mmCIF file of C-alpha atoms in Angstrom:
data_model
loop_
_atom_site.group_PDB
_atom_site.id
_atom_site.type_symbol
_atom_site.label_atom_id
_atom_site.label_comp_id
_atom_site.label_asym_id
_atom_site.label_seq_id
_atom_site.Cartn_x
_atom_site.Cartn_y
_atom_site.Cartn_z
ATOM 1 C CA MET A 150 -5.150 -195.498 -105.020
ATOM 2 C CA SER A 151 -5.069 -197.401 -101.738
ATOM 3 C CA ILE A 152 -7.555 -196.845 -98.913
ATOM 4 C CA PHE A 153 -4.672 -195.624 -96.748
ATOM 5 C CA MET A 154 -3.781 -192.912 -99.285
ATOM 6 C CA ILE A 155 -7.443 -191.898 -99.590
ATOM 7 C CA ALA A 156 -7.654 -191.593 -95.787
ATOM 8 C CA ILE A 157 -4.445 -189.530 -95.683
ATOM 9 C CA SER A 158 -5.831 -187.223 -98.393
ATOM 10 C CA ILE A 159 -9.073 -186.727 -96.454
ATOM 11 C CA LEU A 160 -7.130 -185.989 -93.252
ATOM 12 C CA THR A 161 -4.955 -183.528 -95.161
ATOM 13 C CA GLY A 162 -8.077 -181.729 -96.367
ATOM 14 C CA ALA A 163 -9.484 -181.641 -92.832
ATOM 15 C CA SER A 164 -6.208 -180.299 -91.444
ATOM 16 C CA PHE A 165 -6.298 -177.539 -94.084
ATOM 17 C CA ILE A 166 -9.557 -176.215 -92.605
ATOM 18 C CA ILE A 167 -8.243 -176.449 -89.045
ATOM 19 C CA ILE A 168 -5.035 -174.632 -90.031
ATOM 20 C CA ARG A 169 -6.933 -171.876 -91.862
ATOM 21 C CA THR A 170 -9.282 -171.406 -88.906
ATOM 22 C CA LEU A 171 -6.377 -171.195 -86.440
ATOM 23 C CA ASN A 172 -4.632 -168.668 -88.694
ATOM 24 C CA MET A 173 -7.832 -166.621 -88.913
ATOM 25 C CA LYS A 174 -8.111 -166.585 -85.098
ATOM 26 C CA LEU A 175 -4.464 -165.521 -84.833
ATOM 27 C CA SER A 176 -5.033 -162.780 -87.423
ATOM 28 C CA PHE A 177 -7.866 -161.386 -85.263
ATOM 29 C CA GLU A 178 -5.378 -161.020 -82.407
ATOM 30 C CA ILE A 179 -2.219 -159.794 -84.157
ATOM 31 C CA GLY A 180 -3.360 -158.867 -87.670
ATOM 32 C CA VAL A 181 -3.225 -160.617 -91.029
ATOM 33 C CA TYR A 182 0.435 -159.872 -91.738
ATOM 34 C CA GLY A 183 1.581 -160.715 -88.214
ATOM 35 C CA SER A 184 -0.225 -164.047 -88.319
ATOM 36 C CA ASN A 185 1.369 -164.758 -91.701
ATOM 37 C CA LEU A 186 4.834 -164.095 -90.268
ATOM 38 C CA ILE A 187 4.238 -166.253 -87.177
ATOM 39 C CA ASN A 188 2.798 -169.018 -89.363
ATOM 40 C CA HIS A 189 5.919 -169.134 -91.523
ATOM 41 C CA ILE A 190 8.369 -168.885 -88.607
ATOM 42 C CA VAL A 191 6.689 -171.803 -86.820
ATOM 43 C CA GLY A 192 6.396 -173.666 -90.140
ATOM 44 C CA ALA A 193 10.102 -173.158 -90.885
ATOM 45 C CA LEU A 194 11.053 -174.493 -87.451
ATOM 46 C CA ALA A 195 8.759 -177.516 -87.815
ATOM 47 C CA SER A 196 10.021 -178.185 -91.362
ATOM 48 C CA SER A 197 13.633 -177.989 -90.176
ATOM 49 C CA ILE A 198 12.980 -180.580 -87.476
ATOM 50 C CA ILE A 199 11.156 -182.891 -89.903
ATOM 51 C CA VAL A 200 13.910 -182.595 -92.535
ATOM 52 C CA PHE A 201 16.601 -183.177 -89.897
ATOM 53 C CA LEU A 202 14.856 -186.321 -88.629
ATOM 54 C CA ALA A 203 13.991 -187.630 -92.107
ATOM 55 C CA MET A 204 17.394 -187.111 -93.683
ATOM 56 C CA GLN A 205 19.313 -189.111 -91.052
ATOM 57 C CA GLY A 206 22.672 -187.634 -91.917
ATOM 58 C CA MET A 207 22.102 -187.214 -95.672
ATOM 59 C CA ALA A 208 23.153 -183.832 -97.018
ATOM 60 C CA ILE A 209 21.320 -181.726 -99.555
ATOM 61 C CA GLU A 210 23.698 -181.505 -102.486
ATOM 62 C CA LYS A 211 24.654 -178.017 -103.596
ATOM 63 C CA ALA A 212 24.485 -179.095 -107.239
ATOM 64 C CA SER A 213 20.875 -180.222 -106.893
ATOM 65 C CA LEU A 214 19.937 -176.842 -105.390
ATOM 66 C CA LEU A 215 21.573 -175.011 -108.292
ATOM 67 C CA ASN A 216 20.016 -177.242 -110.952
ATOM 68 C CA ALA A 217 16.435 -176.471 -109.927
ATOM 69 C CA PRO A 218 14.748 -173.890 -112.190
ATOM 70 C CA PHE A 219 14.218 -170.459 -110.598
ATOM 71 C CA TYR A 220 10.429 -170.790 -110.586
ATOM 72 C CA ALA A 221 10.689 -173.910 -108.412
ATOM 73 C CA TYR A 222 11.607 -171.609 -105.516
ATOM 74 C CA LEU A 223 8.478 -169.471 -105.881
ATOM 75 C CA GLY A 224 6.414 -171.964 -103.843
ATOM 76 C CA GLY A 225 7.369 -170.291 -100.555
ATOM 77 C CA LEU A 226 6.447 -166.856 -101.875
ATOM 78 C CA MET A 227 3.127 -168.135 -103.201
ATOM 79 C CA GLY A 228 2.510 -169.964 -99.907
ATOM 80 C CA ALA A 229 2.955 -166.720 -97.959
ATOM 81 C CA LEU A 230 0.578 -164.924 -100.328
ATOM 82 C CA PHE A 231 -1.922 -167.785 -100.021
ATOM 83 C CA ILE A 232 -1.966 -167.533 -96.227
ATOM 84 C CA VAL A 233 -2.501 -163.756 -96.277
ATOM 85 C CA LEU A 234 -5.329 -164.028 -98.814
ATOM 86 C CA SER A 235 -7.006 -166.967 -97.084
ATOM 87 C CA ASN A 236 -6.871 -165.146 -93.717
ATOM 88 C CA LEU A 237 -8.606 -162.213 -95.377
ATOM 89 C CA THR A 238 -11.298 -164.337 -97.016
ATOM 90 C CA PHE A 239 -11.926 -166.551 -93.982
ATOM 91 C CA SER A 240 -12.483 -163.452 -91.828
ATOM 92 C CA LYS A 241 -14.979 -161.946 -94.292
ATOM 93 C CA THR A 242 -17.031 -165.041 -95.169
ATOM 94 C CA SER A 243 -17.969 -168.306 -93.540
ATOM 95 C CA VAL A 244 -15.396 -171.089 -93.389
ATOM 96 C CA ILE A 245 -17.398 -173.292 -95.755
ATOM 97 C CA THR A 246 -17.851 -170.518 -98.337
ATOM 98 C CA SER A 247 -14.130 -169.729 -98.319
ATOM 99 C CA THR A 248 -13.310 -173.427 -98.550
ATOM 100 C CA ILE A 249 -15.640 -173.977 -101.508
ATOM 101 C CA LEU A 250 -14.192 -170.966 -103.315
ATOM 102 C CA ILE A 251 -10.591 -172.013 -102.606
ATOM 103 C CA LEU A 252 -11.285 -175.576 -103.748
ATOM 104 C CA SER A 253 -13.000 -174.250 -106.879
ATOM 105 C CA GLY A 254 -9.923 -172.184 -107.684
ATOM 106 C CA GLN A 255 -7.683 -175.185 -107.048
ATOM 107 C CA PHE A 256 -9.807 -177.454 -109.215
ATOM 108 C CA LEU A 257 -10.045 -175.026 -112.124
ATOM 109 C CA SER A 258 -6.328 -174.198 -112.017
ATOM 110 C CA SER A 259 -5.460 -177.918 -111.883
ATOM 111 C CA VAL A 260 -7.507 -178.470 -115.047
ATOM 112 C CA ILE A 261 -5.581 -175.633 -116.729
ATOM 113 C CA VAL A 262 -2.215 -177.007 -115.538
ATOM 114 C CA ASP A 263 -3.124 -180.491 -116.781
ATOM 115 C CA MET A 264 -4.149 -179.133 -120.180
ATOM 116 C CA LEU A 265 -1.513 -176.477 -120.864
ATOM 117 C CA ILE A 266 1.578 -177.462 -118.878
ATOM 118 C CA LEU A 267 1.377 -181.238 -118.498
ATOM 119 C CA GLN A 268 -0.303 -181.670 -121.907
ATOM 120 C CA LYS A 269 -2.856 -184.164 -120.572
ATOM 121 C CA ASP A 270 -6.116 -184.822 -122.355
ATOM 122 C CA ILE A 271 -9.104 -183.333 -120.576
ATOM 123 C CA GLY A 272 -12.326 -185.108 -121.380
ATOM 124 C CA LEU A 273 -15.931 -183.985 -121.362
ATOM 125 C CA LYS A 274 -16.484 -185.409 -117.864
ATOM 126 C CA ASN A 275 -13.704 -183.142 -116.502
ATOM 127 C CA ILE A 276 -15.290 -180.077 -118.078
ATOM 128 C CA ILE A 277 -18.742 -181.060 -116.777
ATOM 129 C CA GLY A 278 -17.212 -181.568 -113.308
ATOM 130 C CA ALA A 279 -15.701 -178.072 -113.400
ATOM 131 C CA ILE A 280 -19.051 -176.573 -114.426
ATOM 132 C CA ILE A 281 -20.848 -178.439 -111.606
ATOM 133 C CA ILE A 282 -18.361 -177.107 -109.045
ATOM 134 C CA VAL A 283 -18.786 -173.518 -110.250
ATOM 135 C CA LEU A 284 -22.591 -173.896 -110.187
ATOM 136 C CA SER A 285 -22.467 -175.342 -106.661
ATOM 137 C CA VAL A 286 -20.493 -172.303 -105.480
ATOM 138 C CA ILE A 287 -23.084 -169.976 -107.015
ATOM 139 C CA LEU A 288 -26.007 -171.921 -105.518
ATOM 140 C CA TYR A 289 -24.412 -172.144 -102.088
ATOM 141 C CA ASN A 290 -23.796 -168.396 -101.946
ATOM 142 C CA ILE A 291 -27.327 -167.321 -102.822
ATOM 143 C CA ASP A 292 -28.335 -165.412 -99.697
ATOM 144 C CA THR A 293 -31.378 -166.551 -97.807
ATOM 145 C CA GLU A 294 -32.887 -164.627 -94.902
ATOM 146 C CA GLU A 295 -31.452 -167.209 -92.506
ATOM 147 C CA SER A 296 -27.940 -166.934 -93.943
ATOM 148 C CA LYS A 297 -28.132 -163.131 -93.773
ATOM 149 C CA GLU A 298 -29.014 -163.321 -90.068
ATOM 150 C CA ASP A 299 -26.193 -165.807 -89.429
ATOM 151 C CA ASN A 300 -23.765 -163.509 -91.226
ATOM 152 C CA LEU A 301 -25.061 -160.539 -89.241
ATOM 153 C CA ALA A 302 -24.546 -162.385 -85.956
ATOM 154 C CA PHE A 303 -21.014 -163.413 -86.960
ATOM 155 C CA LYS A 304 -20.039 -159.873 -87.922
ATOM 156 C CA ALA A 305 -21.592 -158.500 -84.739
ATOM 157 C CA GLN A 306 -19.567 -160.961 -82.686
ATOM 158 C CA LEU A 307 -16.341 -159.839 -84.373
ATOM 159 C CA CYS A 308 -17.170 -156.184 -83.985
ATOM 160 C CA HIS A 309 -18.173 -156.567 -80.335
ATOM 161 C CA ARG A 310 -14.895 -158.281 -79.621
ATOM 162 C CA TYR A 311 -12.700 -155.529 -81.007
ATOM 163 C CA ARG A 312 -14.745 -152.360 -80.668
ATOM 164 C CA THR A 313 -17.140 -150.921 -78.160
ATOM 165 C CA ARG A 314 -18.915 -148.023 -79.857
ATOM 166 C CA PHE A 315 -20.337 -147.269 -83.286
ATOM 167 C CA LEU A 316 -19.999 -143.938 -85.067
ATOM 168 C CA HIS A 317 -22.629 -143.119 -87.688
ATOM 169 C CA ASN A 318 -23.034 -139.713 -89.321
ATOM 170 C CA GLY A 319 -21.049 -138.080 -86.517
ATOM 171 C CA GLU A 320 -23.123 -139.605 -83.690
ATOM 172 C CA SER A 321 -21.846 -142.217 -81.260
ATOM 173 C CA PHE A 322 -24.104 -145.181 -80.487
ATOM 174 C CA PRO A 323 -23.696 -148.249 -78.273
ATOM 175 C CA LEU A 324 -22.732 -151.178 -80.420
ATOM 176 C CA THR A 325 -25.605 -153.409 -81.516
ATOM 177 C CA ALA A 326 -25.800 -156.199 -84.045
ATOM 178 C CA ARG A 327 -27.426 -153.869 -86.585
ATOM 179 C CA SER A 328 -24.893 -151.063 -86.166
ATOM 180 C CA CYS A 329 -22.088 -153.582 -86.295
ATOM 181 C CA TRP A 330 -23.470 -154.991 -89.540
ATOM 182 C CA ASN A 331 -23.418 -151.467 -90.952
ATOM 183 C CA CYS A 332 -19.893 -151.001 -89.656
ATOM 184 C CA GLN A 333 -18.655 -154.129 -91.360
ATOM 185 C CA SER A 334 -20.425 -153.661 -94.664
ATOM 186 C CA SER A 335 -20.899 -149.935 -95.241
ATOM 187 C CA VAL A 336 -18.644 -146.907 -95.557
ATOM 188 C CA MET A 337 -21.313 -144.789 -93.837
ATOM 189 C CA GLY A 338 -20.492 -146.086 -90.351
ATOM 190 C CA LYS A 339 -17.311 -146.801 -88.493
ATOM 191 C CA CYS A 340 -16.632 -148.793 -85.337
ATOM 192 C CA PHE A 341 -14.035 -147.464 -82.953
ATOM 193 C CA LYS A 342 -12.548 -148.426 -79.586
#
């Protein structure tokens, strides 16, 4: 693989995080499903422009569209589902935790696809690599006191942005970091506007 292709791959990975973060911010404003819809509308417009410019007058042949197997068209459906799920996970965990988990899922599923669908030989080093990735996810997500405080501050920031009071056992309290943590993580309390 050339250095140029390696650089493009790294930039693609970086853009993935930026895109997910922007979608998460949009989902805070208009909701997860609304942000998914906007994402795909803007994506469809951008894709149309790119295809129009790249094709330079070439037409997509009707026969080639009909010859594709039905499951080849499921990519758009799975892409929409991916955006909804990643917006949900990014808003509930840190960006790095979500990224590690998503990459772990991608890595493990790619090993399965290579083995079962593409019939490629998977060696011991591939299996060891998969185990190391899973272990790194477990180790990274072991809560320390510092990470708990960071998570508390993040959840408080979200709750402060969208709600002003905290209801706990029928009593209304001004919103604090602690009450907001309870609001985000417990069914006992509920934030409201």
